Structure formats: structure tokens, C-alpha cells
Short mmCIF file of C-alpha atoms and ligand atoms in Angstrom, two decimals:
data_model
loop_
_atom_site.label_atom_id
_atom_site.label_comp_id
_atom_site.label_asym_id
_atom_site.label_seq_id
_atom_site.Cartn_x
_atom_site.Cartn_y
_atom_site.Cartn_z
CA MET R 1 -33.46 10.69 -12.01
CA GLY R 2 -30.70 9.08 -9.93
CA THR R 3 -27.74 7.72 -11.85
CA MET R 4 -26.09 4.54 -10.58
CA THR R 5 -23.33 6.54 -8.91
CA ASP R 6 -25.62 8.59 -6.70
CA PHE R 7 -28.19 5.85 -6.06
CA ILE R 8 -28.26 5.28 -2.29
CA PRO R 9 -28.31 1.58 -1.33
CA VAL R 10 -29.97 0.25 1.85
CA ALA R 11 -26.68 -1.16 3.15
CA SER R 12 -23.08 -0.82 2.01
CA PRO R 13 -20.42 -3.19 3.34
CA LEU R 14 -18.04 -1.70 0.75
CA ALA R 15 -18.40 1.81 2.20
CA GLN R 16 -17.41 0.40 5.60
CA THR R 17 -14.39 -1.44 4.18
CA GLN R 18 -13.30 1.77 2.45
CA ALA R 19 -13.78 3.81 5.62
CA TYR R 20 -11.28 1.58 7.47
CA ALA R 21 -9.22 0.59 4.42
CA GLN R 22 -5.78 1.11 5.96
CA GLU R 23 -6.49 -0.77 9.20
CA ILE R 24 -8.11 -3.62 7.27
CA GLN R 25 -5.30 -3.92 4.71
CA ASP R 26 -2.69 -3.95 7.49
CA ALA R 27 -4.57 -6.64 9.39
CA ILE R 28 -4.96 -8.81 6.30
CA ARG R 29 -1.30 -8.52 5.30
CA ASP R 30 -0.26 -9.47 8.82
CA VAL R 31 -2.41 -12.62 8.81
CA VAL R 32 -1.32 -13.69 5.33
CA ASN R 33 2.34 -13.34 6.30
CA SER R 34 1.89 -15.06 9.67
CA GLY R 35 1.23 -18.50 8.20
CA TRP R 36 -1.42 -19.19 10.90
CA TYR R 37 -4.93 -18.96 9.45
CA VAL R 38 -7.52 -20.48 11.77
CA LEU R 39 -8.05 -20.01 15.54
CA GLY R 40 -4.86 -18.15 16.41
CA ASP R 41 -3.75 -15.00 18.17
CA TYR R 42 -6.10 -12.70 16.26
CA VAL R 43 -9.09 -14.81 17.25
CA SER R 44 -8.08 -14.90 20.95
CA LYS R 45 -7.42 -11.19 20.97
CA PHE R 46 -10.72 -10.39 19.30
CA GLU R 47 -12.60 -12.66 21.70
CA LYS R 48 -11.11 -10.77 24.64
CA THR R 49 -11.78 -7.30 23.25
CA PHE R 50 -15.32 -8.07 22.10
CA ALA R 51 -16.17 -9.54 25.53
CA ALA R 52 -14.71 -6.39 27.12
CA PHE R 53 -16.71 -4.17 24.76
CA LEU R 54 -19.89 -5.93 25.89
CA GLY R 55 -18.91 -6.04 29.55
CA ALA R 56 -19.21 -9.84 29.42
CA ARG R 57 -16.80 -12.45 30.76
CA PHE R 58 -16.44 -14.78 27.79
CA CYS R 59 -16.62 -14.65 24.00
CA VAL R 60 -15.97 -17.65 21.74
CA GLY R 61 -15.53 -17.02 18.01
CA VAL R 62 -17.32 -19.38 15.64
CA ALA R 63 -18.01 -19.62 11.91
CA SER R 64 -21.37 -17.75 11.71
CA GLY R 65 -24.27 -16.35 13.69
CA THR R 66 -26.30 -19.43 12.85
CA ASP R 67 -23.58 -21.66 14.31
CA ALA R 68 -23.36 -19.38 17.35
CA LEU R 69 -27.06 -20.06 18.01
CA ILE R 70 -26.65 -23.81 17.50
CA LEU R 71 -23.58 -24.03 19.76
CA ALA R 72 -25.07 -21.80 22.46
CA LEU R 73 -28.25 -23.90 22.55
CA LYS R 74 -26.20 -27.09 22.66
CA ALA R 75 -23.91 -25.76 25.37
CA VAL R 76 -26.82 -24.91 27.69
CA GLY R 77 -28.01 -28.49 27.32
CA ILE R 78 -30.73 -28.35 24.66
CA GLN R 79 -31.55 -31.83 23.33
CA PRO R 80 -33.42 -33.04 20.28
CA GLY R 81 -37.17 -32.75 20.92
CA ASP R 82 -36.84 -29.88 23.40
CA GLU R 83 -39.18 -26.96 22.73
CA ILE R 84 -37.72 -23.48 22.27
CA ILE R 85 -40.01 -20.44 22.41
CA THR R 86 -39.03 -17.77 19.90
CA VAL R 87 -40.58 -15.44 17.31
CA SER R 88 -41.67 -15.77 13.70
CA HIS R 89 -40.78 -12.12 13.06
CA THR R 90 -37.02 -12.72 12.64
CA ALA R 91 -34.33 -13.75 10.18
CA VAL R 92 -34.81 -17.37 9.18
CA ALA R 93 -31.47 -18.27 10.83
CA THR R 94 -33.03 -18.11 14.32
CA VAL R 95 -35.48 -20.87 13.50
CA ALA R 96 -33.12 -22.84 11.23
CA ALA R 97 -30.58 -23.08 14.06
CA ILE R 98 -33.16 -24.49 16.47
CA GLU R 99 -34.27 -27.14 13.99
CA LEU R 100 -30.71 -28.05 12.94
CA LEU R 101 -30.20 -29.10 16.53
CA GLY R 102 -33.29 -31.30 16.39
CA ALA R 103 -35.08 -28.99 18.81
CA VAL R 104 -38.60 -27.71 18.16
CA PRO R 105 -39.37 -24.00 17.66
CA VAL R 106 -42.60 -22.61 19.10
CA PHE R 107 -43.77 -19.16 18.03
CA ALA R 108 -44.83 -16.33 20.32
CA ASP R 109 -46.32 -13.13 18.95
CA ILE R 110 -44.36 -9.87 19.12
CA ASP R 111 -45.03 -6.69 21.04
CA PRO R 112 -46.26 -3.83 18.79
CA VAL R 113 -43.85 -1.30 20.32
CA THR R 114 -40.54 -3.22 20.50
CA ARG R 115 -41.47 -5.69 17.71
CA CYS R 116 -39.68 -8.26 19.87
CA LEU R 117 -41.02 -11.30 21.71
CA ASP R 118 -44.03 -10.34 23.83
CA PRO R 119 -43.33 -11.83 27.29
CA SER R 120 -47.04 -12.04 28.12
CA ARG R 121 -47.40 -14.73 25.42
CA ILE R 122 -44.94 -17.19 26.93
CA ASP R 123 -47.26 -18.68 29.57
CA ASP R 124 -49.79 -19.95 27.03
CA LEU R 125 -47.07 -21.69 25.01
CA LEU R 126 -45.47 -23.66 27.83
CA SER R 127 -45.52 -27.46 27.73
CA ASP R 128 -43.64 -30.18 29.59
CA LYS R 129 -41.06 -30.04 26.78
CA SER R 130 -40.33 -26.28 27.06
CA ARG R 131 -36.62 -25.77 27.74
CA ALA R 132 -35.55 -22.36 26.47
CA VAL R 133 -36.52 -18.94 25.14
CA VAL R 134 -34.71 -17.27 22.24
CA PRO R 135 -35.61 -13.57 22.20
CA VAL R 136 -34.38 -11.70 19.12
CA HIS R 137 -33.27 -8.07 19.48
CA ILE R 138 -34.73 -7.34 16.10
CA TYR R 139 -33.31 -4.47 14.03
CA GLY R 140 -31.12 -3.55 17.04
CA GLN R 141 -34.04 -2.91 19.43
CA PRO R 142 -33.54 -4.77 22.71
CA ALA R 143 -36.29 -7.21 23.72
CA PRO R 144 -37.85 -6.70 27.19
CA MET R 145 -35.33 -8.91 28.98
CA LYS R 146 -36.39 -8.14 32.55
CA GLU R 147 -39.88 -9.53 31.92
CA ILE R 148 -38.58 -12.44 29.84
CA LYS R 149 -36.07 -13.37 32.55
CA ALA R 150 -38.71 -13.31 35.26
CA ILE R 151 -40.90 -15.80 33.37
CA ALA R 152 -37.94 -17.95 32.31
CA ARG R 153 -36.72 -18.22 35.87
CA GLN R 154 -40.16 -19.17 37.10
CA HIS R 155 -40.36 -22.09 34.64
CA GLY R 156 -36.70 -23.17 34.54
CA LEU R 157 -36.18 -22.07 30.94
CA LYS R 158 -32.74 -21.22 29.56
CA ILE R 159 -32.36 -17.93 27.70
CA ILE R 160 -30.26 -17.56 24.54
CA GLU R 161 -30.32 -13.99 23.21
CA ASP R 162 -30.18 -13.63 19.43
CA CYS R 163 -27.94 -10.54 19.22
CA ALA R 164 -27.14 -10.87 15.50
CA GLN R 165 -28.62 -7.42 14.81
CA ALA R 166 -27.81 -5.75 18.11
CA HIS R 167 -24.06 -5.28 18.70
CA GLY R 168 -23.83 -2.53 21.31
CA ALA R 169 -27.58 -2.21 22.01
CA GLU R 170 -28.33 -1.60 25.69
CA ILE R 171 -30.97 -1.92 28.36
CA ASN R 172 -30.45 0.56 31.21
CA GLY R 173 -26.78 0.90 30.32
CA ILE R 174 -26.07 -2.84 30.09
CA LYS R 175 -25.25 -4.25 26.66
CA VAL R 176 -27.38 -7.04 25.22
CA GLY R 177 -25.60 -10.36 25.37
CA ASN R 178 -25.53 -10.17 29.18
CA PHE R 179 -29.18 -10.91 29.90
CA GLY R 180 -29.41 -14.66 29.32
CA ASP R 181 -27.40 -17.84 29.79
CA ALA R 182 -25.63 -17.18 26.49
CA ALA R 183 -25.94 -14.96 23.44
CA ALA R 184 -25.29 -15.37 19.72
CA PHE R 185 -23.71 -12.67 17.56
CA SER R 186 -23.23 -12.63 13.78
CA PHE R 187 -20.46 -10.83 11.91
CA TYR R 188 -22.01 -11.24 8.47
CA PRO R 189 -20.73 -8.29 6.35
CA THR R 190 -23.89 -6.17 6.60
CA LYS R 191 -24.24 -6.50 10.40
CA ASN R 192 -23.24 -3.59 12.67
CA LEU R 193 -19.87 -5.26 13.20
CA GLY R 194 -19.20 -7.04 9.93
CA ALA R 195 -16.38 -9.26 8.69
CA ILE R 196 -15.34 -9.64 5.06
CA GLY R 197 -16.89 -13.09 5.06
CA ASP R 198 -18.82 -15.14 7.60
CA GLY R 199 -18.23 -15.10 11.32
CA GLY R 200 -20.06 -15.30 14.63
CA ALA R 201 -19.55 -15.53 18.37
CA VAL R 202 -21.12 -17.00 21.48
CA VAL R 203 -21.00 -14.66 24.46
CA THR R 204 -21.66 -15.77 28.04
CA ASN R 205 -20.90 -14.96 31.64
CA THR R 206 -20.75 -18.65 32.61
CA ALA R 207 -17.33 -20.32 32.43
CA GLU R 208 -18.82 -23.78 31.92
CA ILE R 209 -20.82 -22.67 28.85
CA ALA R 210 -17.78 -20.92 27.35
CA ARG R 211 -15.66 -24.03 27.86
CA SER R 212 -18.31 -26.19 26.29
CA VAL R 213 -18.68 -23.96 23.18
CA LYS R 214 -14.89 -23.83 22.81
CA ALA R 215 -14.75 -27.61 22.68
CA LEU R 216 -17.86 -28.01 20.52
CA ARG R 217 -16.55 -25.65 17.82
CA GLU R 218 -13.63 -28.01 17.25
CA TYR R 219 -14.73 -31.67 17.33
CA GLY R 220 -15.35 -31.72 21.07
CA TRP R 221 -11.63 -31.31 21.73
CA GLU R 222 -10.57 -30.18 25.18
CA LYS R 223 -7.11 -31.52 24.40
CA ARG R 224 -5.90 -31.37 20.79
CA TYR R 225 -6.86 -34.50 18.78
CA VAL R 226 -8.83 -35.94 21.72
CA SER R 227 -12.62 -35.52 21.61
CA SER R 228 -14.21 -35.42 25.06
CA PHE R 229 -17.64 -35.47 23.40
CA PRO R 230 -18.96 -35.26 19.83
CA GLY R 231 -18.50 -31.78 18.34
CA MET R 232 -18.27 -30.12 14.94
CA ASN R 233 -16.09 -27.72 12.97
CA SER R 234 -17.22 -24.14 13.43
CA ARG R 235 -14.02 -22.15 13.76
CA LEU R 236 -13.46 -18.44 13.22
CA ASP R 237 -10.56 -17.76 10.89
CA GLU R 238 -7.73 -15.34 11.57
CA LEU R 239 -8.50 -13.08 8.61
CA GLN R 240 -12.02 -12.42 9.83
CA ALA R 241 -10.89 -11.96 13.43
CA ALA R 242 -8.18 -9.50 12.35
CA VAL R 243 -10.67 -7.46 10.31
CA LEU R 244 -13.19 -7.49 13.17
CA GLY R 245 -10.47 -6.48 15.61
CA ALA R 246 -9.48 -3.58 13.34
CA LYS R 247 -13.08 -2.33 13.17
CA LEU R 248 -14.20 -2.92 16.77
CA PRO R 249 -12.62 0.30 18.16
CA TYR R 250 -14.98 2.28 15.89
CA LEU R 251 -18.18 0.38 16.67
CA ALA R 252 -19.40 2.77 19.39
CA ARG R 253 -18.79 5.77 17.13
CA ASP R 254 -20.52 4.02 14.22
CA THR R 255 -23.53 3.18 16.39
CA ALA R 256 -23.79 6.81 17.48
CA ARG R 257 -23.72 7.84 13.81
CA ARG R 258 -26.49 5.34 12.98
CA ARG R 259 -28.58 6.73 15.83
CA SER R 260 -28.06 10.31 14.75
CA ILE R 261 -29.16 9.42 11.19
CA ALA R 262 -32.22 7.68 12.67
CA GLY R 263 -33.00 10.84 14.65
CA ARG R 264 -33.06 12.86 11.45
CA TYR R 265 -35.29 10.31 9.69
CA ARG R 266 -37.71 10.37 12.64
CA LYS R 267 -38.12 14.13 12.35
CA SER R 268 -38.97 13.82 8.67
CA ILE R 269 -41.79 11.30 9.12
CA LYS R 270 -44.85 13.00 10.55
CA ASN R 271 -48.09 11.91 8.94
CA ARG R 272 -50.80 9.49 9.93
CA HIS R 273 -50.01 7.07 7.10
CA GLN R 274 -46.53 6.41 8.37
CA SER R 275 -44.65 5.87 11.59
CA PRO R 276 -40.98 5.62 12.54
CA PRO R 277 -39.74 2.86 14.88
CA ALA R 278 -40.55 3.54 18.54
CA ASP R 279 -37.96 5.11 20.81
CA VAL R 280 -38.28 2.74 23.75
CA LYS R 281 -37.50 4.23 27.16
CA GLY R 282 -34.52 2.73 28.99
CA THR R 283 -33.15 1.05 25.86
CA LEU R 284 -30.42 2.02 23.42
CA HIS R 285 -31.35 0.92 19.90
CA ALA R 286 -28.28 -0.17 17.88
CA MET R 287 -30.08 0.86 14.65
CA HIS R 288 -28.96 -2.08 12.57
CA LEU R 289 -31.97 -1.31 10.42
CA PHE R 290 -34.30 1.68 10.38
CA VAL R 291 -37.63 -0.06 9.90
CA MET R 292 -40.61 2.27 9.61
CA GLU R 293 -44.22 1.44 8.88
CA SER R 294 -46.11 2.72 5.87
CA LYS R 295 -49.75 2.12 5.03
CA ASN R 296 -49.08 2.76 1.35
CA ARG R 297 -45.78 0.94 1.21
CA GLU R 298 -45.47 0.17 -2.48
CA SER R 299 -46.15 3.72 -3.68
CA PHE R 300 -43.85 5.06 -0.94
CA ARG R 301 -41.04 2.71 -2.06
CA LYS R 302 -41.53 3.74 -5.68
CA PHE R 303 -41.42 7.42 -4.74
CA LEU R 304 -38.08 6.90 -2.98
CA LYS R 305 -36.70 4.75 -5.76
CA ASP R 306 -37.52 7.42 -8.35
CA ALA R 307 -35.55 9.85 -6.19
CA GLY R 308 -32.54 7.49 -6.22
CA ILE R 309 -33.07 5.98 -2.77
CA ASP R 310 -33.27 2.23 -2.29
CA THR R 311 -35.44 0.57 0.35
CA ALA R 312 -35.91 -3.03 1.47
CA VAL R 313 -38.36 -5.13 3.47
CA HIS R 314 -37.00 -7.07 6.45
CA TYR R 315 -38.66 -9.44 5.97
CA PRO R 316 -41.22 -9.89 3.18
CA GLU R 317 -42.79 -12.84 5.06
CA PRO R 318 -42.56 -13.97 8.67
CA ILE R 319 -41.10 -17.47 9.09
CA HIS R 320 -44.45 -19.18 9.67
CA LYS R 321 -45.60 -18.02 6.20
CA GLN R 322 -42.57 -19.38 4.35
CA PRO R 323 -42.91 -22.67 2.47
CA ALA R 324 -40.35 -24.49 4.64
CA TYR R 325 -42.25 -23.77 7.85
CA ALA R 326 -45.87 -22.98 6.91
CA GLY R 327 -48.52 -24.60 9.06
CA ARG R 328 -46.25 -26.83 11.10
CA ILE R 329 -44.89 -24.69 13.95
CA ARG R 330 -46.88 -24.58 17.18
CA GLY R 331 -48.16 -21.09 17.97
CA CYS R 332 -48.37 -20.06 14.30
CA ASP R 333 -52.13 -19.49 14.44
CA HIS R 334 -51.89 -16.90 17.24
CA LEU R 335 -49.56 -14.33 15.72
CA ALA R 336 -51.95 -11.42 15.16
CA TYR R 337 -49.38 -8.65 15.44
CA THR R 338 -46.69 -10.56 13.50
CA GLU R 339 -49.28 -11.00 10.74
CA LYS R 340 -50.15 -7.32 10.76
CA LEU R 341 -46.65 -5.84 10.92
CA TYR R 342 -44.94 -7.49 7.98
CA LYS R 343 -47.32 -5.96 5.47
CA SER R 344 -46.36 -2.38 6.30
CA ILE R 345 -42.64 -2.47 7.20
CA VAL R 346 -40.03 -0.79 5.05
CA SER R 347 -36.31 -0.27 5.74
CA LEU R 348 -34.55 2.98 4.82
CA PRO R 349 -30.81 3.16 4.02
CA MET R 350 -28.92 2.78 7.31
CA TYR R 351 -25.14 2.61 7.67
CA PRO R 352 -22.65 4.93 9.36
CA GLU R 353 -20.93 5.88 6.08
CA LEU R 354 -24.02 7.61 4.68
CA THR R 355 -22.81 11.15 3.99
CA ASP R 356 -24.59 14.20 5.39
CA GLN R 357 -25.64 15.05 1.83
CA GLN R 358 -27.16 11.60 1.36
CA VAL R 359 -29.01 11.90 4.66
CA ASP R 360 -30.21 15.38 3.63
CA LYS R 361 -31.48 13.97 0.37
CA ILE R 362 -33.33 11.13 2.09
CA CYS R 363 -34.90 13.52 4.63
CA THR R 364 -35.96 15.98 1.91
CA THR R 365 -37.59 13.12 0.00
CA LEU R 366 -39.33 11.87 3.16
CA LYS R 367 -40.69 15.37 3.77
CA LYS R 368 -41.98 15.61 0.20
CA TRP R 369 -43.80 12.32 0.68
CA ASP R 370 -45.11 13.66 3.98
CA LEU R 371 -46.72 16.59 2.14
CA ILE R 372 -48.29 14.28 -0.42
CA CYS R 373 -49.73 12.10 2.38
CA ARG R 374 -51.12 15.09 4.28
CA LYS R 375 -53.08 16.15 1.22
CA LYS R 376 -54.79 12.75 1.03
C1 PLP G 1 -27.97 -12.53 10.52
C2 PLP G 1 -28.81 -13.15 11.56
C3 PLP G 1 -28.56 -14.44 12.08
C4 PLP G 1 -27.56 -15.38 11.49
O1 PLP G 1 -26.30 -14.95 11.28
P1 PLP G 1 -25.39 -15.59 10.13
O2 PLP G 1 -24.04 -15.08 10.50
O3 PLP G 1 -25.89 -15.07 8.84
O4 PLP G 1 -25.47 -17.07 10.22
C5 PLP G 1 -29.34 -14.89 13.12
N1 PLP G 1 -30.34 -14.15 13.63
C6 PLP G 1 -30.64 -12.93 13.15
C7 PLP G 1 -31.77 -12.16 13.77
C8 PLP G 1 -29.91 -12.39 12.09
O5 PLP G 1 -30.22 -11.18 11.62
#
């Protein structure tokens, strides 16, 4: 039925670039003509404005979200062999970053409502090597940070928030990125604030951690060409910072648009075979992804596809099921809800540039499926 031109993709970085074409072109031309391409004025300016957007004190631009996790963990003092409690229900980057540092991931199950780390699981996973918790605000839904903080404080654990999917998400009016020792953001093109390449940032309210990440991202330099300690190269380039800076003023508006689309989807899903993501009291969901649950997922996906609507599964397998990690991560045999959830999740198209007509079409199709399910 749907031709290629009216097929609705799950995400569309191109639609976003087109929406802000003028601002982006101007920013790019300026950088190209400036002759300064890595860690310059655009990066410093973006760091300041993104920190201000979050209500945080410091932001340090780095090369990717994965690097942001690595550098944040390193800056809070994580050493090879240290155990980090996190989740299996996440993007692989969360776990890859921990292992790249030589640290050891340990998996806690998720909470069925938030689909984020279940704080009541932390106690059982503690050992004398436990050093940190990495909660992931998955899909843009904030993790229960108050409970996680209470347990972390009790056991002297550092907290690094994985905010790669949650730019602008809030808990009681405070933006995520402010609830731990440091936070990692990604600016991969499909994220809520996306570059036209790779990018990331470490956000913190602690001057010492910011200083440390700043040095670590460039060979451990505190003074140019002089390494105070061993570092790496994970710099943000000026082109990406300029594009991010051009788009940041629209992020709040874009998030509101995502949430309004999600509201319409919610109203169109009302049968016992399917459920929309929970609307968790006291939190503002950034709606990076609209991930619903469907008991008959494959036929549901086919029904949408035939109507010209793409869907995706984030993610087809939790980390502890993937060949690189299977059977070797502590905690992996106690992930009942993680094991249950991944089989039914399905992501609907979600980006601010979806037109009202496209949203109408998706809602109409959801309602048709609703009727079919009710008859069953
Ligand atoms: C995208 C993502 C990352 C990694 O970001 P990159 O910029 O791709 O390295 C980390 N964690 C989560 C949850 C993500 O979605």
C-alpha cells in the first residue's frame, strides 16, 4: 500500500536537519571558514549552554556517548576490576564502556513500570568490589534516582547516570544529569539532541570531576603538551558543537512535540493484548522512543508495515543474551523481568518532525488493530 515516499520511518535524522536547515548551514559555513576545527569556541559555547539547559554546573564535550561513560567512570576513580552495577536492558554501549575501562559490569533486573534499574535489586548484588551504579534512563524515562541515591550513599557507591536517551527528561522538575556524581550524554544523530556525526558530553556538578574529564579527553593535558596523567583523545569537534548549538534552543519545543505525539498514541492503544509505556508520576519522559508492549508483536508489526508504518525493537536481545556477553556477567541468571520484557517490546515512529497527518495515520492504524484485537 505505502509507496516509499509516504512510508513512515521509526526515526528520521534527515527530517530534523531539514527542519533547522538554515541554522545548521550557517553554523557549518562559519566553522569551515574559521580554520579552527577541534575544541574551539563553538565547543566551549555549547558546553556552557548545554550545562545551563540542564541546570548543571559543568559540561565537557567528548567524541561520543560511549566515551562520555568511559571518561565519567574514570574521572570518579573507577579502576580495573571494580564492579559496576547496571542493567542488561540497555544499549550495548553502557556495558561496553564499563568493560573498556577494565571494570566489571554486574546486572540488576529492571522495574516493570519504569523499565529502569530496580533499586531493590542492588543489595543482593553488592560485593567488596562494588564501586558504582550506572542507571540508564531508558527510552527517555528517568530511573528512580531518589531510591538509587539512598542505597548508593549507604554503600559508598558512585553514580554515573546514562542519559544518552534522556536529554531534558526530569524528576520533580530537575533534569536528569543532576542526580549522580556525573552523567553521560550522547549526540548520535538519532538521539533527542543529535549531531551530524558522533558526539557526547560528560555533565557534572563537581568541579574536580569536570577538570579531570577535560584533561582526560586530551592526553591528560592540564597544560598544553604536558600530560599530568595518562589520558586519551576524545575531543568534540567544532562542526558538531556548532550544529548542536544551533539545535539546542529548539530541544524543549521538540521534546514537547514528542510528548504530545506520545499522548495521541496512548489514546489509540486500548486493548488487553497491548500496553503503552507507563506515565510515571513525578517524572517527565523525554520520549526518545515510544516503546509499547504487544503480546502478538510480529503480526502487529506486519499490520503496521502493510499500512506504510515502520517499527523497530529496542532491543531484540538484552545484553546478557548477546554472544559477546552471554553467561559471563554476574547477575545474569536473576533477570526475570528483563527476560520477559524484550519479547514483547515494539517501538513506534517517534520524532518531532512527524507531521500531524502522519500521526493521524499511525493513530488510525493503531485503532484498527485495536478493533481486531478486541474481537479475539
Ligand atoms: C546511544 C547510547 C549510548 C552511546 O552513545 P554513542 O554516542 O553511540 O557512543 C550509551 N547508552 C545508551 C543507553 C545509548 O542509547
